[in-house]
Amino acid sequence: MKRKILIIDDHLKLYKSLARNFKHLGYQTVHAQNGNEALALCAQDEIHAALLDIMLGHESGVDVLEQLLTRHPKLPVVMITGYGSIDTAVQSIKRGAFDYVTKPLDFDKLVNILENALNAANLPEETRRVAPRGKDLFPEIVTHNPAMLELCQKTRKLAATDLPVLITGENGTGKEIIADLIHLHSPRRAHPLLKINCAAFPETLLDNELFGHEKGSYTGADSAFKGVFERADQGSLFLDEIGDMPLTIQAKILRALQNHEIRRIGGERTITVDVRFIAATNKDLHEQIEHSAFRRDLFYRLNTAMLHLPPLRKRKEDIPLLVAHFLREHAHAHAAPGKTVSAAVLERFIDYDWPGNVRELKNTVNYAAALCSEEMIQVDDLPPNFISFETGEDAENVRDEIEKNLILKALQKTNYNKKKTAEYLNMSRTTLYAKLQKYGLTLPK
């Protein structure tokens, strides 16, 4: 059955344009020009979601919203405003609107919000939540947690500057996503964003990767090599896990930030670089400084623009939204029908502390979606060791076990065809072979 959208707007031209676009996506639309017409249509037909203009001639869309939700409390309503008034939008959301969009309308964004609304409407009522307001700032952020919303606002403002930014937070909270957003919404977005994980390189290799080397500077240096500082010129550079960086390289980083100059290994000339610097760490840098593991002067150079990502256990109101988001992603990636989760599953998710944060939640949802053969995911579809998470097992070992079981189930589903298994898991065959070896999985002859 096609889902039916009620568009409440007193501008016929806008309705016709929206109706035509929605028709191409397989939606049906009906039109009301005022509150009375909207209420009549909802009474006589099954409406799955509504788009409501805040300004309806002499009528207030906020008042119409209240009337609609009084009679149809489960109807998801997305507000449309030509004024971009945050106060009015917040007032609408407090009164039960799912989300809002501003004119001129970005249709792709509108469709994303509408699909979020329709998906949320299918959640069990006791776990249904209001709209992910963070999406109004960044489509990649799914949240209505106050701390996260404040972080989105601050990220948007910092993105417009050229200040170096330090992003802190536990593993799995989304630090790299924030770094991507800073670059994508900065004046440097037309230039590259290069990334380095400082914990992935020993000191000598990290030094070389960051600053490059001159020909002949060491055995095997047959040609000159540009480090990421040079390659990221005019763009941005993201250094992840900067708390794991050796002190000697921290000194070079500080000099590069202060003077916009670097020197290649084995080089005598200084090279001017123009780079937006973004760093991230899961460590407590104050503690690192006390243990002489992080330079105090580098910390002070970075801490003027800090962004701290809260762990998932402190934003549990976002869990139903994130679950719905990951289920949509999984359905799209595998061209499969969308799934929902039962109230028991959501209750378990909300009770759990998620030491691996959003990344762990995503892995768990993907695992359950891959194994579940019904439309609704039940507790039995969760990873077999999900309960053991709650008894304090090491999170890394548990994540490995989840991945191992997911690969095993995928192999079984594809009759142990490695090519099809890699496609099903959205990974390369090389990666699959490496993981088969890692987990000791052998295929039946």
Coordinates of C-alpha atoms in Angstrom, one line a residue:
M1 CA 0.0 0.0 0.0
K2 CA 1.3 3.4 -0.9
R3 CA 1.8 5.7 2.0
K4 CA -0.3 8.8 1.9
I5 CA 1.0 12.3 2.8
L6 CA -1.3 15.1 3.8
I7 CA 0.1 18.5 2.7
I8 CA -1.5 21.4 4.5
D9 CA -0.6 24.6 2.7
D10 CA -2.5 27.5 1.3
H11 CA -0.2 27.9 -1.7
L12 CA -1.5 25.6 -4.5
K13 CA 1.6 26.0 -6.6
L14 CA 3.8 24.6 -3.8
Y15 CA 1.4 21.7 -3.2
K16 CA 1.5 20.7 -6.9
S17 CA 5.2 20.8 -7.0
L18 CA 5.5 18.6 -3.9
A19 CA 2.8 16.2 -5.1
R20 CA 4.6 15.7 -8.4
N21 CA 7.9 15.0 -6.7
F22 CA 6.4 12.7 -4.1
K23 CA 4.5 10.8 -6.8
H24 CA 7.9 9.9 -8.5
L25 CA 8.9 8.4 -5.1
G26 CA 5.8 6.2 -4.8
Y27 CA 3.9 8.3 -2.3
Q28 CA 0.2 9.4 -2.6
T29 CA -0.6 13.0 -1.6
V30 CA -3.8 14.8 -0.6
H31 CA -4.1 18.6 -0.1
A32 CA -5.7 20.8 2.5
Q33 CA -5.6 24.6 2.6
N34 CA -6.6 25.1 6.2
G35 CA -7.2 23.3 9.5
N36 CA -10.8 22.3 8.9
E37 CA -10.0 20.7 5.6
A38 CA -7.0 18.9 7.2
L39 CA -9.1 17.5 10.0
A40 CA -11.8 16.4 7.6
L41 CA -9.3 14.5 5.4
C42 CA -7.8 12.8 8.5
A43 CA -11.2 11.7 9.6
Q44 CA -12.2 10.1 6.3
D45 CA -8.9 8.6 5.1
E46 CA -5.8 6.9 6.4
I47 CA -3.0 9.5 6.5
H48 CA 0.5 8.3 7.3
A49 CA 2.2 11.7 7.8
A50 CA 1.5 15.4 7.4
L51 CA 3.5 18.4 6.1
L52 CA 2.1 21.5 7.7
D53 CA 2.9 25.1 6.9
I54 CA 3.4 27.2 10.0
M55 CA 1.7 30.2 8.3
L56 CA -1.7 29.3 6.8
G57 CA -3.0 32.7 5.7
H58 CA -4.8 34.1 8.8
E59 CA -4.5 30.7 10.6
S60 CA -1.6 29.5 12.8
G61 CA -0.1 26.2 11.8
V62 CA 0.9 25.7 15.4
D63 CA -2.8 25.8 16.4
V64 CA -3.7 23.4 13.5
L65 CA -0.9 21.1 14.8
E66 CA -2.5 21.0 18.2
Q67 CA -5.9 20.2 16.7
L68 CA -4.5 17.4 14.6
L69 CA -2.6 15.8 17.4
T70 CA -5.5 16.0 19.8
R71 CA -7.6 13.9 17.4
H72 CA -4.7 11.9 15.8
P73 CA -1.9 11.7 18.4
K74 CA 0.1 9.1 16.5
L75 CA 0.2 11.2 13.3
P76 CA 3.8 12.4 12.5
V77 CA 3.7 16.0 11.5
V78 CA 6.6 17.9 9.8
M79 CA 6.3 21.7 10.0
I80 CA 7.2 24.0 7.1
T81 CA 8.2 27.6 7.7
G82 CA 9.4 30.4 5.4
Y83 CA 10.7 32.4 8.2
G84 CA 13.3 30.0 9.7
S85 CA 12.1 31.0 13.2
I86 CA 13.8 28.8 15.7
D87 CA 11.4 29.9 18.4
T88 CA 8.3 28.9 16.4
A89 CA 9.9 25.6 15.4
V90 CA 10.9 24.8 18.9
Q91 CA 7.3 25.7 20.0
S92 CA 6.0 23.3 17.4
I93 CA 8.2 20.5 18.5
K94 CA 7.3 21.0 22.1
R95 CA 3.7 20.6 21.1
G96 CA 4.4 17.4 19.3
A97 CA 5.7 18.1 15.8
F98 CA 8.2 15.6 14.5
D99 CA 10.5 18.0 12.9
Y100 CA 10.5 21.2 10.7
V101 CA 12.1 22.4 7.4
T102 CA 12.5 25.9 6.1
K103 CA 11.7 27.4 2.8
P104 CA 13.0 27.4 0.1
L105 CA 12.6 23.6 0.6
D106 CA 15.4 21.2 0.0
F107 CA 13.4 18.3 -1.3
D108 CA 16.0 15.6 -0.5
K109 CA 16.3 16.8 3.0
L110 CA 12.5 16.9 3.3
V111 CA 12.2 13.3 2.1
N112 CA 14.8 12.2 4.7
I113 CA 12.9 13.9 7.5
L114 CA 9.6 12.5 6.2
E115 CA 11.0 8.9 6.1
N116 CA 12.4 9.4 9.7
A117 CA 8.9 10.4 10.7
L118 CA 7.2 7.4 9.0
N119 CA 9.8 5.1 10.5
A120 CA 9.4 6.5 14.0
A121 CA 5.6 6.1 13.7
N122 CA 6.1 2.4 13.4
L123 CA 8.1 2.1 16.6
P124 CA 6.3 0.8 19.7
E125 CA 4.5 3.7 21.3
E126 CA 6.3 3.5 24.6
T127 CA 9.6 4.0 22.9
R128 CA 8.5 6.6 20.3
R129 CA 10.5 9.8 20.4
V130 CA 10.4 13.3 18.8
A131 CA 12.4 14.3 15.8
P132 CA 16.2 14.1 15.6
R133 CA 16.7 17.9 15.7
G134 CA 20.4 17.6 15.0
K135 CA 19.5 16.8 11.4
D136 CA 18.5 20.4 10.9
L137 CA 22.1 21.3 11.4
F138 CA 23.8 18.3 10.0
P139 CA 22.0 15.5 8.1
E140 CA 24.7 13.0 9.4
I141 CA 23.8 13.6 13.0
V142 CA 20.8 11.8 14.5
T143 CA 20.0 13.3 17.9
H144 CA 17.7 15.4 20.0
N145 CA 19.9 15.2 23.1
P146 CA 20.5 18.7 24.5
A147 CA 24.3 18.2 24.8
M148 CA 24.5 16.9 21.3
L149 CA 22.4 19.7 19.9
E150 CA 24.6 22.2 21.6
L151 CA 27.6 20.5 20.2
C152 CA 26.1 20.7 16.7
Q153 CA 25.6 24.4 17.1
K154 CA 29.1 24.9 18.3
T155 CA 30.5 22.7 15.5
R156 CA 28.7 24.7 12.8
K157 CA 30.2 27.9 14.3
L158 CA 33.7 26.6 14.5
A159 CA 33.5 25.2 11.0
A160 CA 33.3 28.7 9.6
T161 CA 36.5 29.7 11.4
D162 CA 40.1 28.6 10.8
L163 CA 40.8 27.7 14.4
P164 CA 42.5 24.4 15.2
V165 CA 39.9 22.1 16.8
L166 CA 40.3 19.4 19.5
I167 CA 37.5 16.7 19.6
T168 CA 37.4 14.5 22.7
G169 CA 35.3 11.6 23.6
E170 CA 35.3 7.8 24.1
N171 CA 35.9 5.4 21.3
G172 CA 32.8 4.9 19.1
T173 CA 31.2 8.3 19.9
G174 CA 31.7 9.7 16.4
K175 CA 34.7 12.0 16.6
E176 CA 35.7 11.3 13.0
I177 CA 32.2 12.2 11.8
I178 CA 32.5 15.6 13.6
A179 CA 35.9 16.2 11.9
D180 CA 34.3 15.4 8.5
L181 CA 31.5 17.9 9.2
I182 CA 33.9 20.7 10.3
H183 CA 35.7 20.3 7.0
L184 CA 32.6 20.0 4.8
H185 CA 31.1 23.1 6.3
S186 CA 34.3 25.2 6.2
P187 CA 35.6 27.5 3.6
R188 CA 38.2 24.8 2.8
R189 CA 35.7 22.2 1.7
A190 CA 36.8 22.4 -2.0
H191 CA 40.2 21.1 -0.9
P192 CA 41.1 17.8 0.6
L193 CA 40.6 16.5 4.2
L194 CA 43.5 14.1 4.9
K195 CA 43.4 11.8 8.0
I196 CA 46.0 10.0 10.0
N197 CA 45.5 7.7 13.0
C198 CA 48.5 8.5 15.3
A199 CA 48.2 5.3 17.2
A200 CA 48.6 3.2 14.0
F201 CA 52.2 4.3 13.3
P202 CA 55.5 3.8 15.2
E203 CA 57.3 7.1 15.9
T204 CA 59.6 7.1 12.9
L205 CA 56.9 6.2 10.4
L206 CA 54.5 8.8 11.9
D207 CA 57.2 11.5 11.6
N208 CA 57.7 10.5 7.9
E209 CA 53.9 10.4 7.2
L210 CA 53.3 13.8 8.7
F211 CA 56.3 15.8 7.5
G212 CA 57.7 13.8 4.6
H213 CA 61.4 13.3 3.7
E214 CA 64.0 14.4 1.3
K215 CA 65.7 12.1 -1.2
G216 CA 68.6 10.3 0.4
S217 CA 67.6 11.2 3.9
Y218 CA 67.8 7.6 5.0
T219 CA 68.4 4.2 3.4
G220 CA 65.7 3.5 0.9
A221 CA 64.6 7.1 0.5
D222 CA 65.1 7.0 -3.3
S223 CA 63.0 10.1 -3.9
A224 CA 61.5 13.0 -2.0
F225 CA 58.2 12.4 -0.3
K226 CA 55.5 14.9 0.7
G227 CA 54.0 14.3 4.1
V228 CA 50.3 14.9 4.9
F229 CA 50.9 18.5 6.0
E230 CA 52.1 19.4 2.5
R231 CA 49.5 17.2 0.8
A232 CA 46.7 18.8 2.8
D233 CA 47.8 22.4 1.8
Q234 CA 44.8 24.7 1.5
G235 CA 42.6 21.9 3.0
S236 CA 42.3 20.3 6.4
L237 CA 44.3 17.7 8.3
F238 CA 42.6 15.3 10.9
L239 CA 45.0 13.7 13.4
D240 CA 43.0 11.0 15.3
E241 CA 44.3 9.7 18.6
I242 CA 46.6 12.6 19.1
G243 CA 47.0 11.6 22.7
D244 CA 49.1 8.6 21.5
M245 CA 51.5 10.8 19.7
P246 CA 55.2 10.8 20.9
L247 CA 56.4 14.0 22.6
T248 CA 59.1 14.6 19.9
I249 CA 56.4 14.8 17.2
Q250 CA 54.1 16.9 19.4
A251 CA 56.9 19.5 19.4
K252 CA 56.9 19.5 15.6
I253 CA 53.1 19.8 15.5
L254 CA 53.2 22.8 17.8
R255 CA 55.8 24.5 15.7
A256 CA 53.7 23.8 12.5
L257 CA 50.6 25.3 14.2
Q258 CA 52.3 28.4 15.5
N259 CA 54.5 29.2 12.4
H260 CA 52.7 27.4 9.6
E261 CA 56.0 25.9 8.7
I262 CA 57.4 22.3 8.5
R263 CA 60.7 20.7 7.6
R264 CA 61.0 17.3 5.9
I265 CA 63.1 14.6 7.4
G266 CA 66.7 15.2 6.1
G267 CA 65.7 18.6 4.8
E268 CA 67.3 22.0 5.5
R269 CA 64.6 24.3 4.1
T270 CA 61.4 25.2 5.8
I271 CA 58.2 24.7 3.9
T272 CA 55.2 27.0 4.4
V273 CA 51.9 25.1 4.8
D274 CA 48.3 26.4 5.0
V275 CA 46.3 23.7 6.8
R276 CA 43.2 23.6 9.0
F277 CA 44.2 21.4 11.9
I278 CA 41.6 19.1 13.6
A279 CA 42.7 16.6 16.3
A280 CA 40.9 14.0 18.3
T281 CA 41.6 11.8 21.3
N282 CA 39.9 9.3 23.6
K283 CA 42.3 10.1 26.4
D284 CA 42.1 12.5 29.3
L285 CA 44.8 15.0 28.2
H286 CA 44.9 16.7 31.6
E287 CA 45.9 13.3 33.0
Q288 CA 48.4 12.8 30.1
I289 CA 50.0 16.2 30.9
E290 CA 50.3 15.3 34.6
H291 CA 52.2 12.1 33.6
S292 CA 54.4 14.1 31.1
A293 CA 52.9 12.2 28.2
F294 CA 51.4 15.3 26.5
R295 CA 52.8 18.7 26.0
R296 CA 51.1 21.4 28.1
D297 CA 51.8 24.1 25.5
L298 CA 50.3 22.0 22.7
F299 CA 47.2 21.4 24.8
Y300 CA 46.8 25.1 25.4
R301 CA 47.2 25.7 21.7
L302 CA 44.3 23.3 21.0
N303 CA 41.9 23.8 23.9
T304 CA 40.5 27.1 22.8
A305 CA 38.2 25.3 20.4
M306 CA 37.2 22.0 22.0
L307 CA 34.3 19.7 21.3
H308 CA 33.4 16.9 23.6
L309 CA 31.2 14.1 22.4
P310 CA 29.1 12.5 25.2
P311 CA 29.0 8.7 25.5
L312 CA 25.8 7.0 24.3
R313 CA 24.9 6.1 27.9
K314 CA 24.4 9.8 28.5
R315 CA 22.2 10.3 25.5
K316 CA 19.9 7.3 25.7
E317 CA 16.9 9.2 24.4
D318 CA 18.7 9.0 21.0
I319 CA 18.8 5.2 21.0
P320 CA 15.4 4.6 19.3
L321 CA 16.3 7.2 16.6
L322 CA 19.7 5.7 16.0
V323 CA 18.2 2.2 15.8
A324 CA 15.7 3.4 13.2
H325 CA 18.5 5.2 11.3
F326 CA 20.8 2.1 11.2
L327 CA 17.9 -0.2 10.1
R328 CA 17.2 2.1 7.2
E329 CA 20.9 2.2 6.3
H330 CA 21.1 -1.6 6.4
A331 CA 17.9 -2.0 4.3
H332 CA 19.3 0.4 1.7
A333 CA 22.8 -1.2 1.6
H334 CA 21.3 -4.7 1.0
A335 CA 18.3 -3.6 -1.1
A336 CA 16.1 -5.4 1.5
P337 CA 12.8 -4.6 3.1
G338 CA 13.0 -2.3 6.1
K339 CA 12.8 -3.9 9.6
T340 CA 11.7 -2.7 13.0
V341 CA 12.6 -3.8 16.5
S342 CA 10.3 -5.0 19.2
A343 CA 9.6 -3.1 22.4
A344 CA 11.6 -5.8 24.3
V345 CA 14.6 -5.2 22.2
L346 CA 14.4 -1.4 22.5
E347 CA 14.0 -1.8 26.3
R348 CA 17.1 -3.9 26.4
F349 CA 19.0 -1.4 24.3
I350 CA 18.0 1.5 26.5
D351 CA 18.9 -0.4 29.7
Y352 CA 22.4 -1.3 28.4
D353 CA 25.4 1.1 28.9
W354 CA 27.0 0.6 25.5
P355 CA 30.7 0.8 26.3
G356 CA 31.5 0.8 22.6
N357 CA 29.0 3.7 22.1
V358 CA 27.3 4.4 18.8
R359 CA 29.6 2.2 16.9
E360 CA 28.7 -0.8 19.1
L361 CA 25.0 0.0 18.7
K362 CA 25.4 0.1 14.9
N363 CA 27.2 -3.2 14.9
T364 CA 24.6 -4.8 17.0
V365 CA 21.7 -3.5 14.9
N366 CA 23.4 -4.7 11.7
Y367 CA 24.0 -8.1 13.2
A368 CA 20.4 -8.5 14.2
A369 CA 19.1 -7.2 10.9
A370 CA 21.2 -9.6 9.0
L371 CA 20.0 -12.6 11.0
C372 CA 16.4 -11.7 11.5
S373 CA 14.1 -13.4 8.9
E374 CA 11.0 -11.6 10.0
E375 CA 9.9 -7.9 9.7
M376 CA 10.4 -7.3 13.4
I377 CA 13.7 -8.0 15.3
Q378 CA 13.2 -9.9 18.5
V379 CA 15.5 -10.5 21.5
D380 CA 16.5 -13.9 20.0
D381 CA 17.9 -12.1 17.0
L382 CA 20.4 -10.2 19.0
P383 CA 24.1 -11.3 19.3
P384 CA 24.3 -14.5 21.4
N385 CA 26.7 -12.8 23.8
F386 CA 24.7 -9.5 24.1
I387 CA 23.8 -10.5 27.6
S388 CA 27.4 -11.1 28.5
F389 CA 28.0 -7.4 27.7
E390 CA 26.1 -6.6 30.8
T391 CA 28.3 -8.8 33.0
G392 CA 31.3 -6.7 32.1
E393 CA 33.1 -8.7 29.5
D394 CA 35.8 -7.0 27.6
A395 CA 34.1 -4.9 24.9
E396 CA 36.7 -5.5 22.2
N397 CA 36.5 -9.3 22.6
V398 CA 32.7 -9.1 22.4
R399 CA 32.8 -7.0 19.3
D400 CA 35.1 -9.6 17.7
E401 CA 32.7 -12.3 18.7
I402 CA 29.8 -10.4 17.1
E403 CA 31.8 -9.9 13.9
K404 CA 32.8 -13.6 13.8
N405 CA 29.2 -14.8 14.3
L406 CA 28.0 -12.3 11.7
I407 CA 30.5 -13.6 9.1
L408 CA 29.6 -17.2 10.0
K409 CA 25.9 -16.6 9.5
A410 CA 26.5 -14.8 6.3
L411 CA 28.6 -17.7 5.0
Q412 CA 25.8 -20.1 5.8
K413 CA 23.2 -17.8 4.1
T414 CA 25.3 -17.8 0.9
N415 CA 26.1 -21.5 1.0
Y416 CA 29.7 -20.6 1.8
N417 CA 30.2 -18.6 -1.4
K418 CA 33.0 -16.2 -0.4
K419 CA 32.3 -13.7 -3.2
K420 CA 28.6 -13.5 -2.3
T421 CA 29.5 -13.4 1.4
A422 CA 31.8 -10.4 0.9
E423 CA 29.1 -8.6 -1.1
Y424 CA 26.5 -9.4 1.5
L425 CA 28.7 -8.0 4.3
N426 CA 29.7 -5.0 2.1
M427 CA 33.4 -5.7 2.4
S428 CA 36.2 -6.6 0.0
R429 CA 37.1 -10.3 -0.5
T430 CA 40.6 -9.4 0.7
T431 CA 39.1 -8.1 4.0
L432 CA 36.9 -11.2 4.3
Y433 CA 39.8 -13.6 3.8
A434 CA 41.8 -11.7 6.5
K435 CA 38.9 -12.0 8.9
L436 CA 38.4 -15.7 8.1
Q437 CA 42.0 -16.3 9.0
K438 CA 41.7 -14.0 12.1
Y439 CA 38.8 -15.9 13.5
G440 CA 39.9 -19.4 12.4
L441 CA 36.9 -19.9 10.2
T442 CA 37.2 -22.7 7.7
L443 CA 34.9 -23.5 4.9
P444 CA 33.4 -27.0 4.5
K445 CA 34.8 -29.0 1.6

